[in-house]
């Protein structure tokens, strides 16, 4: 990875992905609400109007070029990017902020649940409201452009940003991204759909050449982007990777032929940060803005225009696209929309609603949940994320929340007065003090203070009581101390994004100090230890701690005692994902599997709550009483988790990705050409068989199928009828709540292959869905529309959609693996 990329991460992300490392600015700005006509901004506008053309005619070449690249913000609010504008012509600056789960600046903002949790609700209306919170807060926090939403499909369970996107199905992703963009832009904030395209992993993301055929691209990965364009997204972010041999940010097929010519996109295309590789080629291909600086669209572009290698008309074209969007959002002229104030209370209410709606109950043996009676009043809470709230993942998704309660506190409060709620750590994330007797000479490892401008050094010997595996954990508030053990530096600067993208939980201690770890095997002999810590401009505090086999055994023993002493156990397990890194396994990290086995052996009435980013293997599943998937639930996650555990609401979520049994049974397993790539090339050889389509095609049983999720009540599906409706189908059926509680079901309609299409097809593909909240005993007749696109396939010879005619099976159920009703219908010819 280049030095320039490292610098980009420093500017974009070194604000401190750990919440405690960020100096929080004012939490709100004054203003009034965006006018009601702002909703019109969600639609694509017409061609450039007279105001835009007049401005282009008045701009100098230098001013035009200044609008096509990022610059340093003289009044930075901690956002990711800045374009200075042209004050002479009253063209305002643009501030661009990350924000897949809330606005990422140095000020506090509503930390919403991760998009994958939002998607689990299967509710576009809720997605629009989610977008409205971000849109309003972005404007209130002085931002103009949101670098979100992300709509890349979940293709591999290892991808580090799976929590930032919606799922593995293109129809669901398209519906949700469309709704979220309408919510964001209806509040006056310009949305940026990303990462265009085929950016489905973090491993080698800066250079990997993704090879995918035309059909796979259009039917799977591109469908969400097409929906974003139809919803009126103002901007598109190009991806880092290559697509079929050409970098995405200079790929004419993507940026010109598909995005603009086929889909009619009229906004602007920007790079991901430092994703540009050329000047003339990128501009000709359709790239409009370089971020975050001017390596290619600054002096190099001006020189190219002056020597005639780049027509100035190409510069004008990109400037026109940017100004046209700004004009559409009212940012040009005299009547710039006033900025609203933050409504933190309203944001928190939506965060709570989304977290409850997306909470997904995967397993519930013998009706363990909801907790009632003694089970609700005699509880042991175990696990680090039971005490420390896991708000968000790492990287661009990190938000400084208004507040974040701990699940332990929320469970204790909900259990009520007189209840017995105990806590045990179980798995240590931050380490314990190193005994003074282990150090010669001894020093206080729990709180060394280094004054500003000073340097503190130590040379001595670390002598463990016995041979053991040690994880040495350094906590620090300033520049990371240099720690050497036996001449080896334990915490070297990591290359590229690795230095800054370290996760949303494990990289920050509860008191805000930054954290790094190093694990190694130590003997019982003495080990030479050297430490050098610099105070820097402000001074700093650092700690050095350890986790050993001995401390782990003690933590597990404490957890087992707590489990035995309680009627029921709530065990919180985690997996901390971040931009810039892929996972290496679908298993839980650390020693959590051992912890779960030990606790469930002591108390079989154990519920495991998962704060994980993506699919997780569960060799311990049958030992547990229940498993609740909460992903990264945002600032209100503790309250939402407690509400679901105690039955104050039904777990309303359903999986938007298939969960494999283990690392050997999923679409990428055993084929490095599919993931992570071989010799810099990755092949999407699975074609359209992504996610549940692959499991069906290969006859592999997942741990949990796409769409799976349990309720606290029961439902009956009956009386299926299918009829043609325009170019699509109307699928009608009756759903009844047959249990004694109000509850939620997500009815899913799947369509089988066409006998008339001579190409590989999915055994079944999601054609539509409906989230239903039914009172106990209530029945409802439901009609789900399957549109013409869901009945069509991409024809590589015609370079367009063709209708899948003939007799086709229509199935209705509660997951891709639980199909209750089935019928067939004849699909006739016609457009799609």
mmCIF file with all atom_site columns, N, CA, C and O in Angstrom, residues 589-617:
data_model
loop_
_atom_site.group_PDB
_atom_site.id
_atom_site.type_symbol
_atom_site.label_atom_id
_atom_site.label_alt_id
_atom_site.label_comp_id
_atom_site.label_asym_id
_atom_site.label_entity_id
_atom_site.label_seq_id
_atom_site.pdbx_PDB_ins_code
_atom_site.Cartn_x
_atom_site.Cartn_y
_atom_site.Cartn_z
_atom_site.occupancy
_atom_site.B_iso_or_equiv
_atom_site.pdbx_formal_charge
_atom_site.auth_seq_id
_atom_site.auth_comp_id
_atom_site.auth_asym_id
_atom_site.auth_atom_id
_atom_site.pdbx_PDB_model_num
ATOM 1   N N  . UNK A 1 589 ? -13.979 -14.910 17.864 1.00 0.00 ? 589 UNK A N  1
ATOM 2   C CA . UNK A 1 589 ? -12.550 -14.707 18.153 1.00 0.00 ? 589 UNK A CA 1
ATOM 3   C C  . UNK A 1 589 ? -12.205 -15.035 19.605 1.00 0.00 ? 589 UNK A C  1
ATOM 4   O O  . UNK A 1 589 ? -13.077 -15.207 20.461 1.00 0.00 ? 589 UNK A O  1
ATOM 5   N N  . UNK A 1 590 ? -10.922 -15.096 19.848 1.00 0.00 ? 590 UNK A N  1
ATOM 6   C CA . UNK A 1 590 ? -10.436 -15.313 21.191 1.00 0.00 ? 590 UNK A CA 1
ATOM 7   C C  . UNK A 1 590 ? -10.776 -16.701 21.705 1.00 0.00 ? 590 UNK A C  1
ATOM 8   O O  . UNK A 1 590 ? -10.761 -17.684 20.966 1.00 0.00 ? 590 UNK A O  1
ATOM 9   N N  . UNK A 1 591 ? -11.106 -16.765 22.973 1.00 0.00 ? 591 UNK A N  1
ATOM 10  C CA . UNK A 1 591 ? -11.408 -18.040 23.628 1.00 0.00 ? 591 UNK A CA 1
ATOM 11  C C  . UNK A 1 591 ? -12.891 -18.125 23.991 1.00 0.00 ? 591 UNK A C  1
ATOM 12  O O  . UNK A 1 591 ? -13.277 -18.805 24.945 1.00 0.00 ? 591 UNK A O  1
ATOM 13  N N  . UNK A 1 592 ? -13.730 -17.440 23.207 1.00 0.00 ? 592 UNK A N  1
ATOM 14  C CA . UNK A 1 592 ? -15.148 -17.373 23.553 1.00 0.00 ? 592 UNK A CA 1
ATOM 15  C C  . UNK A 1 592 ? -15.869 -18.714 23.400 1.00 0.00 ? 592 UNK A C  1
ATOM 16  O O  . UNK A 1 592 ? -16.813 -18.990 24.139 1.00 0.00 ? 592 UNK A O  1
ATOM 17  N N  . UNK A 1 593 ? -15.452 -19.521 22.428 1.00 0.00 ? 593 UNK A N  1
ATOM 18  C CA . UNK A 1 593 ? -16.106 -20.819 22.291 1.00 0.00 ? 593 UNK A CA 1
ATOM 19  C C  . UNK A 1 593 ? -15.886 -21.668 23.542 1.00 0.00 ? 593 UNK A C  1
ATOM 20  O O  . UNK A 1 593 ? -16.812 -22.357 24.006 1.00 0.00 ? 593 UNK A O  1
ATOM 21  N N  . UNK A 1 594 ? -14.680 -21.619 24.086 1.00 0.00 ? 594 UNK A N  1
ATOM 22  C CA . UNK A 1 594 ? -14.402 -22.344 25.331 1.00 0.00 ? 594 UNK A CA 1
ATOM 23  C C  . UNK A 1 594 ? -15.263 -21.795 26.467 1.00 0.00 ? 594 UNK A C  1
ATOM 24  O O  . UNK A 1 594 ? -15.810 -22.562 27.286 1.00 0.00 ? 594 UNK A O  1
ATOM 25  N N  . UNK A 1 595 ? -15.394 -20.469 26.528 1.00 0.00 ? 595 UNK A N  1
ATOM 26  C CA . UNK A 1 595 ? -16.218 -19.845 27.560 1.00 0.00 ? 595 UNK A CA 1
ATOM 27  C C  . UNK A 1 595 ? -17.670 -20.320 27.456 1.00 0.00 ? 595 UNK A C  1
ATOM 28  O O  . UNK A 1 595 ? -18.298 -20.680 28.464 1.00 0.00 ? 595 UNK A O  1
ATOM 29  N N  . UNK A 1 596 ? -18.212 -20.332 26.231 1.00 0.00 ? 596 UNK A N  1
ATOM 30  C CA . UNK A 1 596 ? -19.605 -20.747 26.047 1.00 0.00 ? 596 UNK A CA 1
ATOM 31  C C  . UNK A 1 596 ? -19.797 -22.203 26.467 1.00 0.00 ? 596 UNK A C  1
ATOM 32  O O  . UNK A 1 596 ? -20.776 -22.552 27.133 1.00 0.00 ? 596 UNK A O  1
ATOM 33  N N  . UNK A 1 597 ? -18.849 -23.060 26.105 1.00 0.00 ? 597 UNK A N  1
ATOM 34  C CA . UNK A 1 597 ? -18.966 -24.473 26.478 1.00 0.00 ? 597 UNK A CA 1
ATOM 35  C C  . UNK A 1 597 ? -18.938 -24.642 27.998 1.00 0.00 ? 597 UNK A C  1
ATOM 36  O O  . UNK A 1 597 ? -19.700 -25.431 28.566 1.00 0.00 ? 597 UNK A O  1
ATOM 37  N N  . UNK A 1 598 ? -18.064 -23.898 28.633 1.00 0.00 ? 598 UNK A N  1
ATOM 38  C CA . UNK A 1 598 ? -17.948 -24.023 30.087 1.00 0.00 ? 598 UNK A CA 1
ATOM 39  C C  . UNK A 1 598 ? -19.205 -23.516 30.786 1.00 0.00 ? 598 UNK A C  1
ATOM 40  O O  . UNK A 1 598 ? -19.707 -24.145 31.729 1.00 0.00 ? 598 UNK A O  1
ATOM 41  N N  . UNK A 1 599 ? -19.727 -22.405 30.326 1.00 0.00 ? 599 UNK A N  1
ATOM 42  C CA . UNK A 1 599 ? -20.903 -21.808 30.969 1.00 0.00 ? 599 UNK A CA 1
ATOM 43  C C  . UNK A 1 599 ? -22.149 -22.643 30.716 1.00 0.00 ? 599 UNK A C  1
ATOM 44  O O  . UNK A 1 599 ? -22.954 -22.875 31.630 1.00 0.00 ? 599 UNK A O  1
ATOM 45  N N  . UNK A 1 600 ? -22.331 -23.111 29.467 1.00 0.00 ? 600 UNK A N  1
ATOM 46  C CA . UNK A 1 600 ? -23.518 -23.919 29.174 1.00 0.00 ? 600 UNK A CA 1
ATOM 47  C C  . UNK A 1 600 ? -23.473 -25.266 29.882 1.00 0.00 ? 600 UNK A C  1
ATOM 48  O O  . UNK A 1 600 ? -24.518 -25.838 30.208 1.00 0.00 ? 600 UNK A O  1
ATOM 49  N N  . UNK A 1 601 ? -22.271 -25.781 30.119 1.00 0.00 ? 601 UNK A N  1
ATOM 50  C CA . UNK A 1 601 ? -22.166 -27.014 30.889 1.00 0.00 ? 601 UNK A CA 1
ATOM 51  C C  . UNK A 1 601 ? -22.594 -26.777 32.337 1.00 0.00 ? 601 UNK A C  1
ATOM 52  O O  . UNK A 1 601 ? -23.191 -27.657 32.974 1.00 0.00 ? 601 UNK A O  1
ATOM 53  N N  . UNK A 1 602 ? -22.306 -25.583 32.849 1.00 0.00 ? 602 UNK A N  1
ATOM 54  C CA . UNK A 1 602 ? -22.689 -25.254 34.227 1.00 0.00 ? 602 UNK A CA 1
ATOM 55  C C  . UNK A 1 602 ? -24.159 -24.892 34.330 1.00 0.00 ? 602 UNK A C  1
ATOM 56  O O  . UNK A 1 602 ? -24.791 -25.129 35.374 1.00 0.00 ? 602 UNK A O  1
ATOM 57  N N  . UNK A 1 603 ? -24.729 -24.312 33.267 1.00 0.00 ? 603 UNK A N  1
ATOM 58  C CA . UNK A 1 603 ? -26.130 -23.887 33.305 1.00 0.00 ? 603 UNK A CA 1
ATOM 59  C C  . UNK A 1 603 ? -26.702 -23.963 31.892 1.00 0.00 ? 603 UNK A C  1
ATOM 60  O O  . UNK A 1 603 ? -26.421 -23.103 31.055 1.00 0.00 ? 603 UNK A O  1
ATOM 61  N N  . UNK A 1 604 ? -27.497 -24.980 31.593 1.00 0.00 ? 604 UNK A N  1
ATOM 62  C CA . UNK A 1 604 ? -28.039 -25.123 30.238 1.00 0.00 ? 604 UNK A CA 1
ATOM 63  C C  . UNK A 1 604 ? -29.074 -24.053 29.883 1.00 0.00 ? 604 UNK A C  1
ATOM 64  O O  . UNK A 1 604 ? -29.439 -23.943 28.713 1.00 0.00 ? 604 UNK A O  1
ATOM 65  N N  . UNK A 1 605 ? -29.524 -23.269 30.874 1.00 0.00 ? 605 UNK A N  1
ATOM 66  C CA . UNK A 1 605 ? -30.489 -22.196 30.587 1.00 0.00 ? 605 UNK A CA 1
ATOM 67  C C  . UNK A 1 605 ? -29.739 -20.914 30.214 1.00 0.00 ? 605 UNK A C  1
ATOM 68  O O  . UNK A 1 605 ? -29.947 -19.852 30.790 1.00 0.00 ? 605 UNK A O  1
ATOM 69  N N  . UNK A 1 606 ? -28.840 -21.061 29.226 1.00 0.00 ? 606 UNK A N  1
ATOM 70  C CA . UNK A 1 606 ? -27.980 -19.952 28.799 1.00 0.00 ? 606 UNK A CA 1
ATOM 71  C C  . UNK A 1 606 ? -28.427 -19.417 27.448 1.00 0.00 ? 606 UNK A C  1
ATOM 72  O O  . UNK A 1 606 ? -28.541 -20.173 26.483 1.00 0.00 ? 606 UNK A O  1
ATOM 73  N N  . UNK A 1 607 ? -28.671 -18.124 27.395 1.00 0.00 ? 607 UNK A N  1
ATOM 74  C CA . UNK A 1 607 ? -28.937 -17.422 26.140 1.00 0.00 ? 607 UNK A CA 1
ATOM 75  C C  . UNK A 1 607 ? -27.672 -16.708 25.703 1.00 0.00 ? 607 UNK A C  1
ATOM 76  O O  . UNK A 1 607 ? -27.070 -15.970 26.493 1.00 0.00 ? 607 UNK A O  1
ATOM 77  N N  . UNK A 1 608 ? -27.257 -16.922 24.461 1.00 0.00 ? 608 UNK A N  1
ATOM 78  C CA . UNK A 1 608 ? -26.102 -16.218 23.910 1.00 0.00 ? 608 UNK A CA 1
ATOM 79  C C  . UNK A 1 608 ? -26.602 -15.047 23.069 1.00 0.00 ? 608 UNK A C  1
ATOM 80  O O  . UNK A 1 608 ? -27.417 -15.233 22.149 1.00 0.00 ? 608 UNK A O  1
ATOM 81  N N  . UNK A 1 609 ? -26.145 -13.851 23.391 1.00 0.00 ? 609 UNK A N  1
ATOM 82  C CA . UNK A 1 609 ? -26.445 -12.654 22.607 1.00 0.00 ? 609 UNK A CA 1
ATOM 83  C C  . UNK A 1 609 ? -25.211 -12.328 21.783 1.00 0.00 ? 609 UNK A C  1
ATOM 84  O O  . UNK A 1 609 ? -24.124 -12.129 22.331 1.00 0.00 ? 609 UNK A O  1
ATOM 85  N N  . UNK A 1 610 ? -25.385 -12.279 20.462 1.00 0.00 ? 610 UNK A N  1
ATOM 86  C CA . UNK A 1 610 ? -24.257 -12.064 19.558 1.00 0.00 ? 610 UNK A CA 1
ATOM 87  C C  . UNK A 1 610 ? -24.164 -10.602 19.133 1.00 0.00 ? 610 UNK A C  1
ATOM 88  O O  . UNK A 1 610 ? -25.085 -10.071 18.507 1.00 0.00 ? 610 UNK A O  1
ATOM 89  N N  . UNK A 1 611 ? -23.064 -9.963  19.484 1.00 0.00 ? 611 UNK A N  1
ATOM 90  C CA . UNK A 1 611 ? -22.711 -8.655  18.933 1.00 0.00 ? 611 UNK A CA 1
ATOM 91  C C  . UNK A 1 611 ? -21.605 -8.890  17.907 1.00 0.00 ? 611 UNK A C  1
ATOM 92  O O  . UNK A 1 611 ? -20.419 -8.696  18.172 1.00 0.00 ? 611 UNK A O  1
ATOM 93  N N  . UNK A 1 612 ? -22.010 -9.358  16.739 1.00 0.00 ? 612 UNK A N  1
ATOM 94  C CA . UNK A 1 612 ? -21.073 -9.726  15.688 1.00 0.00 ? 612 UNK A CA 1
ATOM 95  C C  . UNK A 1 612 ? -21.439 -9.007  14.395 1.00 0.00 ? 612 UNK A C  1
ATOM 96  O O  . UNK A 1 612 ? -22.551 -8.516  14.238 1.00 0.00 ? 612 UNK A O  1
ATOM 97  N N  . UNK A 1 613 ? -20.505 -8.985  13.462 1.00 0.00 ? 613 UNK A N  1
ATOM 98  C CA . UNK A 1 613 ? -20.695 -8.198  12.242 1.00 0.00 ? 613 UNK A CA 1
ATOM 99  C C  . UNK A 1 613 ? -21.434 -8.939  11.156 1.00 0.00 ? 613 UNK A C  1
ATOM 100 O O  . UNK A 1 613 ? -22.067 -8.339  10.295 1.00 0.00 ? 613 UNK A O  1
ATOM 101 N N  . UNK A 1 614 ? -21.326 -10.253 11.166 1.00 0.00 ? 614 UNK A N  1
ATOM 102 C CA . UNK A 1 614 ? -21.775 -11.035 10.022 1.00 0.00 ? 614 UNK A CA 1
ATOM 103 C C  . UNK A 1 614 ? -22.027 -12.462 10.483 1.00 0.00 ? 614 UNK A C  1
ATOM 104 O O  . UNK A 1 614 ? -22.217 -12.706 11.681 1.00 0.00 ? 614 UNK A O  1
ATOM 105 N N  . UNK A 1 615 ? -22.041 -13.394 9.540  1.00 0.00 ? 615 UNK A N  1
ATOM 106 C CA . UNK A 1 615 ? -22.333 -14.784 9.856  1.00 0.00 ? 615 UNK A CA 1
ATOM 107 C C  . UNK A 1 615 ? -21.322 -15.344 10.860 1.00 0.00 ? 615 UNK A C  1
ATOM 108 O O  . UNK A 1 615 ? -20.132 -15.045 10.801 1.00 0.00 ? 615 UNK A O  1
ATOM 109 N N  . UNK A 1 616 ? -21.824 -16.186 11.751 1.00 0.00 ? 616 UNK A N  1
ATOM 110 C CA . UNK A 1 616 ? -21.000 -16.781 12.798 1.00 0.00 ? 616 UNK A CA 1
ATOM 111 C C  . UNK A 1 616 ? -21.264 -18.278 12.866 1.00 0.00 ? 616 UNK A C  1
ATOM 112 O O  . UNK A 1 616 ? -22.423 -18.701 12.835 1.00 0.00 ? 616 UNK A O  1
ATOM 113 N N  . UNK A 1 617 ? -20.222 -19.068 12.954 1.00 0.00 ? 617 UNK A N  1
ATOM 114 C CA . UNK A 1 617 ? -20.403 -20.508 13.162 1.00 0.00 ? 617 UNK A CA 1
ATOM 115 C C  . UNK A 1 617 ? -20.701 -20.758 14.641 1.00 0.00 ? 617 UNK A C  1
ATOM 116 O O  . UNK A 1 617 ? -20.282 -19.997 15.506 1.00 0.00 ? 617 UNK A O  1
#
